[in-house]
Amino acid sequence: MRIHVVDHPLVAHKLTTLRDERTDSPTFRRLADELVTLLAYEATRDVRTETVGIRTPVTATTGVRLSHPRPLVVPILRAGLGMLDGMVRLLPTAEVGFLGMIRDERTLQASTYATRMPDDLSGRQVYVLDPMLATGGTLVAAIRELIRRGADDVTALCLLAAPEGVELMERELAGTPVTVVTASVDERLNEDGYIVPGLGDAGDRMYGTAG
């Protein structure tokens, strides 16, 4: 597993505002959307392309386009939805799947309650969207489901990561072609499984606390 922390002043600037408890939900959603686009730029550096011939107004030349099968973007519901627009803005031709997962707040174990993805992901580059890599259980379960369907190139985009989550992924997904792209690896998890200093519950801050 590879982890790539995006070191850029604009990333740090937007992340600082996301962390601020005074940032309201509309501003949080907008900044998260902008931050994801910046992360996506780094995450797609190795996106697969093919050579194509074209004509400019001046002459014939060659360029590149995304190869088939198209990349698949998979937000983990619900908080991952807040990252979707920022991702597909950069990859407008990508297809979109959905993976609904819920974490037991007592055991911190993740379980799947809904999926909408192709059964066969062989040869597909898959980009998973999950704002917080905290304990790591949700992301590990999601990536295992993708691998079970044949995915062999998975990149996870996370606004923040905790060392404990990174360690779990490295242990549980050893030998698996997975890359994590994030704006920061923070200090630790607290006793409730939240990232410190973190930014709170990403889903609640995007959408409110409606149950």
PDB file of C-alpha atoms in Angstrom:
ATOM      1  CA  MET A   1       0.000   0.000   0.000  1.00  0.00           C
ATOM      2  CA  ARG A   2       1.155   3.508  -0.815  1.00  0.00           C
ATOM      3  CA  ILE A   3       0.076   6.672   0.989  1.00  0.00           C
ATOM      4  CA  HIS A   4       0.487  10.069  -0.617  1.00  0.00           C
ATOM      5  CA  VAL A   5       0.024  13.199   1.507  1.00  0.00           C
ATOM      6  CA  VAL A   6      -0.601  16.149  -0.808  1.00  0.00           C
ATOM      7  CA  ASP A   7       1.695  18.969   0.288  1.00  0.00           C
ATOM      8  CA  HIS A   8       0.353  22.152  -1.281  1.00  0.00           C
ATOM      9  CA  PRO A   9      -0.459  25.597   0.202  1.00  0.00           C
ATOM     10  CA  LEU A  10      -4.005  25.609  -1.221  1.00  0.00           C
ATOM     11  CA  VAL A  11      -4.682  22.180   0.264  1.00  0.00           C
ATOM     12  CA  ALA A  12      -3.434  23.329   3.668  1.00  0.00           C
ATOM     13  CA  HIS A  13      -5.471  26.548   3.441  1.00  0.00           C
ATOM     14  CA  LYS A  14      -8.753  24.802   2.636  1.00  0.00           C
ATOM     15  CA  LEU A  15      -8.132  22.086   5.213  1.00  0.00           C
ATOM     16  CA  THR A  16      -7.603  24.693   7.930  1.00  0.00           C
ATOM     17  CA  THR A  17     -11.037  26.185   7.266  1.00  0.00           C
ATOM     18  CA  LEU A  18     -12.629  22.718   7.200  1.00  0.00           C
ATOM     19  CA  ARG A  19     -11.152  22.009  10.635  1.00  0.00           C
ATOM     20  CA  ASP A  20     -12.545  25.225  12.138  1.00  0.00           C
ATOM     21  CA  GLU A  21     -15.631  24.475  14.226  1.00  0.00           C
ATOM     22  CA  ARG A  22     -17.110  27.832  13.191  1.00  0.00           C
ATOM     23  CA  THR A  23     -17.340  26.770   9.519  1.00  0.00           C
ATOM     24  CA  ASP A  24     -21.012  26.247   8.631  1.00  0.00           C
ATOM     25  CA  SER A  25     -22.332  23.356   6.529  1.00  0.00           C
ATOM     26  CA  PRO A  26     -22.681  25.214   3.196  1.00  0.00           C
ATOM     27  CA  THR A  27     -19.114  26.504   3.457  1.00  0.00           C
ATOM     28  CA  PHE A  28     -17.879  23.096   4.584  1.00  0.00           C
ATOM     29  CA  ARG A  29     -19.471  21.383   1.569  1.00  0.00           C
ATOM     30  CA  ARG A  30     -18.020  23.941  -0.852  1.00  0.00           C
ATOM     31  CA  LEU A  31     -14.517  23.703   0.573  1.00  0.00           C
ATOM     32  CA  ALA A  32     -14.623  19.905   0.723  1.00  0.00           C
ATOM     33  CA  ASP A  33     -15.646  19.907  -2.938  1.00  0.00           C
ATOM     34  CA  GLU A  34     -12.705  22.182  -3.844  1.00  0.00           C
ATOM     35  CA  LEU A  35     -10.269  20.169  -1.745  1.00  0.00           C
ATOM     36  CA  VAL A  36     -11.317  16.901  -3.382  1.00  0.00           C
ATOM     37  CA  THR A  37     -10.585  18.332  -6.822  1.00  0.00           C
ATOM     38  CA  LEU A  38      -7.059  19.191  -5.676  1.00  0.00           C
ATOM     39  CA  LEU A  39      -6.598  15.696  -4.226  1.00  0.00           C
ATOM     40  CA  ALA A  40      -8.060  14.155  -7.368  1.00  0.00           C
ATOM     41  CA  TYR A  41      -5.447  15.913  -9.484  1.00  0.00           C
ATOM     42  CA  GLU A  42      -2.749  13.991  -7.600  1.00  0.00           C
ATOM     43  CA  ALA A  43      -4.761  10.768  -7.366  1.00  0.00           C
ATOM     44  CA  THR A  44      -5.229  10.561 -11.129  1.00  0.00           C
ATOM     45  CA  ARG A  45      -1.575  11.104 -12.012  1.00  0.00           C
ATOM     46  CA  ASP A  46      -1.387   7.427 -13.108  1.00  0.00           C
ATOM     47  CA  VAL A  47      -4.797   7.219 -14.751  1.00  0.00           C
ATOM     48  CA  ARG A  48      -4.645   4.949 -17.795  1.00  0.00           C
ATOM     49  CA  THR A  49      -4.655   6.620 -21.201  1.00  0.00           C
ATOM     50  CA  GLU A  50      -4.355   5.652 -24.846  1.00  0.00           C
ATOM     51  CA  THR A  51      -2.912   7.482 -27.832  1.00  0.00           C
ATOM     52  CA  VAL A  52      -5.367   9.029 -30.262  1.00  0.00           C
ATOM     53  CA  GLY A  53      -4.936  10.857 -33.557  1.00  0.00           C
ATOM     54  CA  ILE A  54      -6.640  14.233 -34.038  1.00  0.00           C
ATOM     55  CA  ARG A  55      -6.528  17.251 -36.301  1.00  0.00           C
ATOM     56  CA  THR A  56      -5.988  20.743 -34.937  1.00  0.00           C
ATOM     57  CA  PRO A  57      -6.938  23.792 -37.057  1.00  0.00           C
ATOM     58  CA  VAL A  58      -3.309  23.710 -38.231  1.00  0.00           C
ATOM     59  CA  THR A  59      -2.244  20.081 -38.723  1.00  0.00           C
ATOM     60  CA  ALA A  60      -2.652  16.451 -37.760  1.00  0.00           C
ATOM     61  CA  THR A  61      -1.178  15.408 -34.427  1.00  0.00           C
ATOM     62  CA  THR A  62      -1.538  12.872 -31.626  1.00  0.00           C
ATOM     63  CA  GLY A  63      -2.822  13.198 -28.092  1.00  0.00           C
ATOM     64  CA  VAL A  64      -4.169  11.020 -25.333  1.00  0.00           C
ATOM     65  CA  ARG A  65      -7.575  10.161 -23.941  1.00  0.00           C
ATOM     66  CA  LEU A  66      -8.754   8.033 -21.049  1.00  0.00           C
ATOM     67  CA  SER A  67      -8.649   4.391 -22.038  1.00  0.00           C
ATOM     68  CA  HIS A  68     -11.445   1.836 -21.719  1.00  0.00           C
ATOM     69  CA  PRO A  69     -12.821   0.515 -19.524  1.00  0.00           C
ATOM     70  CA  ARG A  70     -13.502   3.894 -17.980  1.00  0.00           C
ATOM     71  CA  PRO A  71     -12.433   4.618 -14.401  1.00  0.00           C
ATOM     72  CA  LEU A  72     -15.044   3.949 -11.729  1.00  0.00           C
ATOM     73  CA  VAL A  73     -15.642   6.419  -8.893  1.00  0.00           C
ATOM     74  CA  VAL A  74     -17.215   4.920  -5.756  1.00  0.00           C
ATOM     75  CA  PRO A  75     -18.297   7.222  -2.916  1.00  0.00           C
ATOM     76  CA  ILE A  76     -18.953   5.497   0.409  1.00  0.00           C
ATOM     77  CA  LEU A  77     -22.356   6.672   1.639  1.00  0.00           C
ATOM     78  CA  ARG A  78     -23.237   9.008   3.118  1.00  0.00           C
ATOM     79  CA  ALA A  79     -20.293  11.337   3.664  1.00  0.00           C
ATOM     80  CA  GLY A  80     -18.521  10.218   0.484  1.00  0.00           C
ATOM     81  CA  LEU A  81     -21.320  11.814  -1.547  1.00  0.00           C
ATOM     82  CA  GLY A  82     -19.962  15.202  -0.525  1.00  0.00           C
ATOM     83  CA  MET A  83     -16.755  14.346  -2.399  1.00  0.00           C
ATOM     84  CA  LEU A  84     -18.368  13.111  -5.610  1.00  0.00           C
ATOM     85  CA  ASP A  85     -18.810  16.399  -7.495  1.00  0.00           C
ATOM     86  CA  GLY A  86     -15.223  17.421  -6.851  1.00  0.00           C
ATOM     87  CA  MET A  87     -14.001  14.112  -8.244  1.00  0.00           C
ATOM     88  CA  VAL A  88     -16.151  13.871 -11.371  1.00  0.00           C
ATOM     89  CA  ARG A  89     -15.387  17.506 -12.187  1.00  0.00           C
ATOM     90  CA  LEU A  90     -11.878  16.278 -12.962  1.00  0.00           C
ATOM     91  CA  LEU A  91     -13.016  12.917 -14.416  1.00  0.00           C
ATOM     92  CA  PRO A  92     -16.301  13.751 -16.167  1.00  0.00           C
ATOM     93  CA  THR A  93     -16.263  10.586 -18.299  1.00  0.00           C
ATOM     94  CA  ALA A  94     -15.818   8.257 -15.311  1.00  0.00           C
ATOM     95  CA  GLU A  95     -18.657   5.976 -14.286  1.00  0.00           C
ATOM     96  CA  VAL A  96     -20.042   6.194 -10.753  1.00  0.00           C
ATOM     97  CA  GLY A  97     -20.930   3.375  -8.380  1.00  0.00           C
ATOM     98  CA  PHE A  98     -22.162   3.574  -4.808  1.00  0.00           C
ATOM     99  CA  LEU A  99     -21.306   1.640  -1.672  1.00  0.00           C
ATOM    100  CA  GLY A 100     -23.397   2.062   1.459  1.00  0.00           C
ATOM    101  CA  MET A 101     -21.592   1.172   4.677  1.00  0.00           C
ATOM    102  CA  ILE A 102     -22.419   1.771   8.312  1.00  0.00           C
ATOM    103  CA  ARG A 103     -20.155   1.595  11.330  1.00  0.00           C
ATOM    104  CA  ASP A 104     -21.276   0.112  14.639  1.00  0.00           C
ATOM    105  CA  GLU A 105     -20.430   2.885  17.095  1.00  0.00           C
ATOM    106  CA  ARG A 106     -19.840   0.347  19.858  1.00  0.00           C
ATOM    107  CA  THR A 107     -17.603  -2.140  18.070  1.00  0.00           C
ATOM    108  CA  LEU A 108     -16.405   0.282  15.339  1.00  0.00           C
ATOM    109  CA  GLN A 109     -16.931  -2.541  12.798  1.00  0.00           C
ATOM    110  CA  ALA A 110     -18.280  -1.664   9.344  1.00  0.00           C
ATOM    111  CA  SER A 111     -20.992  -3.539   7.474  1.00  0.00           C
ATOM    112  CA  THR A 112     -22.461  -3.093   3.972  1.00  0.00           C
ATOM    113  CA  TYR A 113     -26.130  -2.180   3.558  1.00  0.00           C
ATOM    114  CA  ALA A 114     -26.264  -1.179  -0.130  1.00  0.00           C
ATOM    115  CA  THR A 115     -24.199  -1.562  -3.309  1.00  0.00           C
ATOM    116  CA  ARG A 116     -24.581  -0.255  -6.835  1.00  0.00           C
ATOM    117  CA  MET A 117     -21.535  -1.331  -8.814  1.00  0.00           C
ATOM    118  CA  PRO A 118     -20.653  -3.604 -11.729  1.00  0.00           C
ATOM    119  CA  ASP A 119     -20.220  -7.237 -10.703  1.00  0.00           C
ATOM    120  CA  ASP A 120     -16.975  -7.457 -12.673  1.00  0.00           C
ATOM    121  CA  LEU A 121     -14.364  -4.748 -12.074  1.00  0.00           C
ATOM    122  CA  SER A 122     -11.528  -6.541 -13.871  1.00  0.00           C
ATOM    123  CA  GLY A 123      -9.226  -4.068 -15.565  1.00  0.00           C
ATOM    124  CA  ARG A 124     -10.955  -1.067 -13.984  1.00  0.00           C
ATOM    125  CA  GLN A 125      -9.177   1.673 -12.086  1.00  0.00           C
ATOM    126  CA  VAL A 126     -11.363   2.421  -9.079  1.00  0.00           C
ATOM    127  CA  TYR A 127     -11.355   5.603  -7.000  1.00  0.00           C
ATOM    128  CA  VAL A 128     -12.983   5.275  -3.573  1.00  0.00           C
ATOM    129  CA  LEU A 129     -14.206   8.403  -1.798  1.00  0.00           C
ATOM    130  CA  ASP A 130     -14.324   8.443   2.003  1.00  0.00           C
ATOM    131  CA  PRO A 131     -13.639  11.692   3.899  1.00  0.00           C
ATOM    132  CA  MET A 132     -12.094  10.154   7.021  1.00  0.00           C
ATOM    133  CA  LEU A 133      -9.625   7.286   7.283  1.00  0.00           C
ATOM    134  CA  ALA A 134     -10.052   6.892  11.046  1.00  0.00           C
ATOM    135  CA  THR A 135     -10.017   3.336  12.411  1.00  0.00           C
ATOM    136  CA  GLY A 136      -9.717   2.081   8.834  1.00  0.00           C
ATOM    137  CA  GLY A 137     -12.365  -0.604   9.166  1.00  0.00           C
ATOM    138  CA  THR A 138     -14.817   0.937   6.712  1.00  0.00           C
ATOM    139  CA  LEU A 139     -12.233   1.539   4.013  1.00  0.00           C
ATOM    140  CA  VAL A 140     -10.715  -1.938   4.398  1.00  0.00           C
ATOM    141  CA  ALA A 141     -14.162  -3.529   4.057  1.00  0.00           C
ATOM    142  CA  ALA A 142     -14.951  -1.372   1.017  1.00  0.00           C
ATOM    143  CA  ILE A 143     -11.696  -2.177  -0.749  1.00  0.00           C
ATOM    144  CA  ARG A 144     -12.098  -5.895  -0.044  1.00  0.00           C
ATOM    145  CA  GLU A 145     -15.487  -5.745  -1.762  1.00  0.00           C
ATOM    146  CA  LEU A 146     -13.919  -4.055  -4.790  1.00  0.00           C
ATOM    147  CA  ILE A 147     -11.141  -6.636  -4.940  1.00  0.00           C
ATOM    148  CA  ARG A 148     -13.698  -9.432  -4.636  1.00  0.00           C
ATOM    149  CA  ARG A 149     -15.272  -8.047  -7.802  1.00  0.00           C
ATOM    150  CA  GLY A 150     -11.934  -8.140  -9.618  1.00  0.00           C
ATOM    151  CA  ALA A 151     -10.515  -4.626  -9.117  1.00  0.00           C
ATOM    152  CA  ASP A 152      -6.723  -4.637  -9.308  1.00  0.00           C
ATOM    153  CA  ASP A 153      -5.976  -0.898  -9.063  1.00  0.00           C
ATOM    154  CA  VAL A 154      -7.700   0.979  -6.213  1.00  0.00           C
ATOM    155  CA  THR A 155      -7.053   4.536  -5.042  1.00  0.00           C
ATOM    156  CA  ALA A 156      -8.760   5.911  -1.942  1.00  0.00           C
ATOM    157  CA  LEU A 157      -9.224   9.662  -1.555  1.00  0.00           C
ATOM    158  CA  CYS A 158      -9.584  10.846   2.041  1.00  0.00           C
ATOM    159  CA  LEU A 159      -9.637  14.372   3.403  1.00  0.00           C
ATOM    160  CA  LEU A 160      -7.862  13.186   6.562  1.00  0.00           C
ATOM    161  CA  ALA A 161      -6.197  10.028   7.845  1.00  0.00           C
ATOM    162  CA  ALA A 162      -5.162   8.765  11.270  1.00  0.00           C
ATOM    163  CA  PRO A 163      -1.994   6.702  11.828  1.00  0.00           C
ATOM    164  CA  GLU A 164      -4.075   3.879  13.307  1.00  0.00           C
ATOM    165  CA  GLY A 165      -6.188   3.654  10.146  1.00  0.00           C
ATOM    166  CA  VAL A 166      -3.143   3.718   7.908  1.00  0.00           C
ATOM    167  CA  GLU A 167      -1.546   0.925   9.952  1.00  0.00           C
ATOM    168  CA  LEU A 168      -4.689  -1.220   9.770  1.00  0.00           C
ATOM    169  CA  MET A 169      -4.867  -0.840   5.998  1.00  0.00           C
ATOM    170  CA  GLU A 170      -1.189  -1.693   5.596  1.00  0.00           C
ATOM    171  CA  ARG A 171      -1.711  -4.818   7.698  1.00  0.00           C
ATOM    172  CA  GLU A 172      -5.053  -5.994   6.331  1.00  0.00           C
ATOM    173  CA  LEU A 173      -4.374  -5.141   2.677  1.00  0.00           C
ATOM    174  CA  ALA A 174      -0.743  -6.213   2.494  1.00  0.00           C
ATOM    175  CA  GLY A 175       0.211  -7.082  -1.072  1.00  0.00           C
ATOM    176  CA  THR A 176      -2.855  -5.342  -2.491  1.00  0.00           C
ATOM    177  CA  PRO A 177      -2.361  -2.582  -5.105  1.00  0.00           C
ATOM    178  CA  VAL A 178      -3.938   0.236  -3.090  1.00  0.00           C
ATOM    179  CA  THR A 179      -2.991   3.916  -2.899  1.00  0.00           C
ATOM    180  CA  VAL A 180      -4.329   6.390  -0.335  1.00  0.00           C
ATOM    181  CA  VAL A 181      -4.284  10.092  -1.233  1.00  0.00           C
ATOM    182  CA  THR A 182      -5.010  12.482   1.629  1.00  0.00           C
ATOM    183  CA  ALA A 183      -4.534  16.084   2.714  1.00  0.00           C
ATOM    184  CA  SER A 184      -3.047  15.104   6.093  1.00  0.00           C
ATOM    185  CA  VAL A 185      -2.133  12.241   8.384  1.00  0.00           C
ATOM    186  CA  ASP A 186      -3.131  13.598  11.791  1.00  0.00           C
ATOM    187  CA  GLU A 187      -1.854  12.788  15.285  1.00  0.00           C
ATOM    188  CA  ARG A 188      -4.061   9.956  16.534  1.00  0.00           C
ATOM    189  CA  LEU A 189      -7.555   8.674  17.288  1.00  0.00           C
ATOM    190  CA  ASN A 190      -9.333   9.537  20.527  1.00  0.00           C
ATOM    191  CA  GLU A 191     -11.247   7.057  22.663  1.00  0.00           C
ATOM    192  CA  ASP A 192     -14.387   7.584  20.553  1.00  0.00           C
ATOM    193  CA  GLY A 193     -12.612   6.759  17.291  1.00  0.00           C
ATOM    194  CA  TYR A 194     -12.425  10.353  16.048  1.00  0.00           C
ATOM    195  CA  ILE A 195      -9.318  11.760  14.381  1.00  0.00           C
ATOM    196  CA  VAL A 196      -7.357  14.287  16.468  1.00  0.00           C
ATOM    197  CA  PRO A 197      -7.156  17.190  15.735  1.00  0.00           C
ATOM    198  CA  GLY A 198      -9.396  16.172  12.845  1.00  0.00           C
ATOM    199  CA  LEU A 199     -12.485  18.085  11.806  1.00  0.00           C
ATOM    200  CA  GLY A 200     -15.285  16.249  13.623  1.00  0.00           C
ATOM    201  CA  ASP A 201     -17.835  14.024  11.911  1.00  0.00           C
ATOM    202  CA  ALA A 202     -17.553  14.827   8.195  1.00  0.00           C
ATOM    203  CA  GLY A 203     -21.071  13.604   7.382  1.00  0.00           C
ATOM    204  CA  ASP A 204     -22.673  15.673  10.134  1.00  0.00           C
ATOM    205  CA  ARG A 205     -20.713  18.753   9.155  1.00  0.00           C
ATOM    206  CA  MET A 206     -21.712  18.381   5.504  1.00  0.00           C
ATOM    207  CA  TYR A 207     -25.345  17.457   5.952  1.00  0.00           C
ATOM    208  CA  GLY A 208     -26.338  18.087   9.580  1.00  0.00           C
ATOM    209  CA  THR A 209     -27.206  15.536  12.248  1.00  0.00           C
ATOM    210  CA  ALA A 210     -30.542  14.317  10.860  1.00  0.00           C
ATOM    211  CA  GLY A 211     -30.836  10.610  11.606  1.00  0.00           C
TER     212      GLY A 211
END
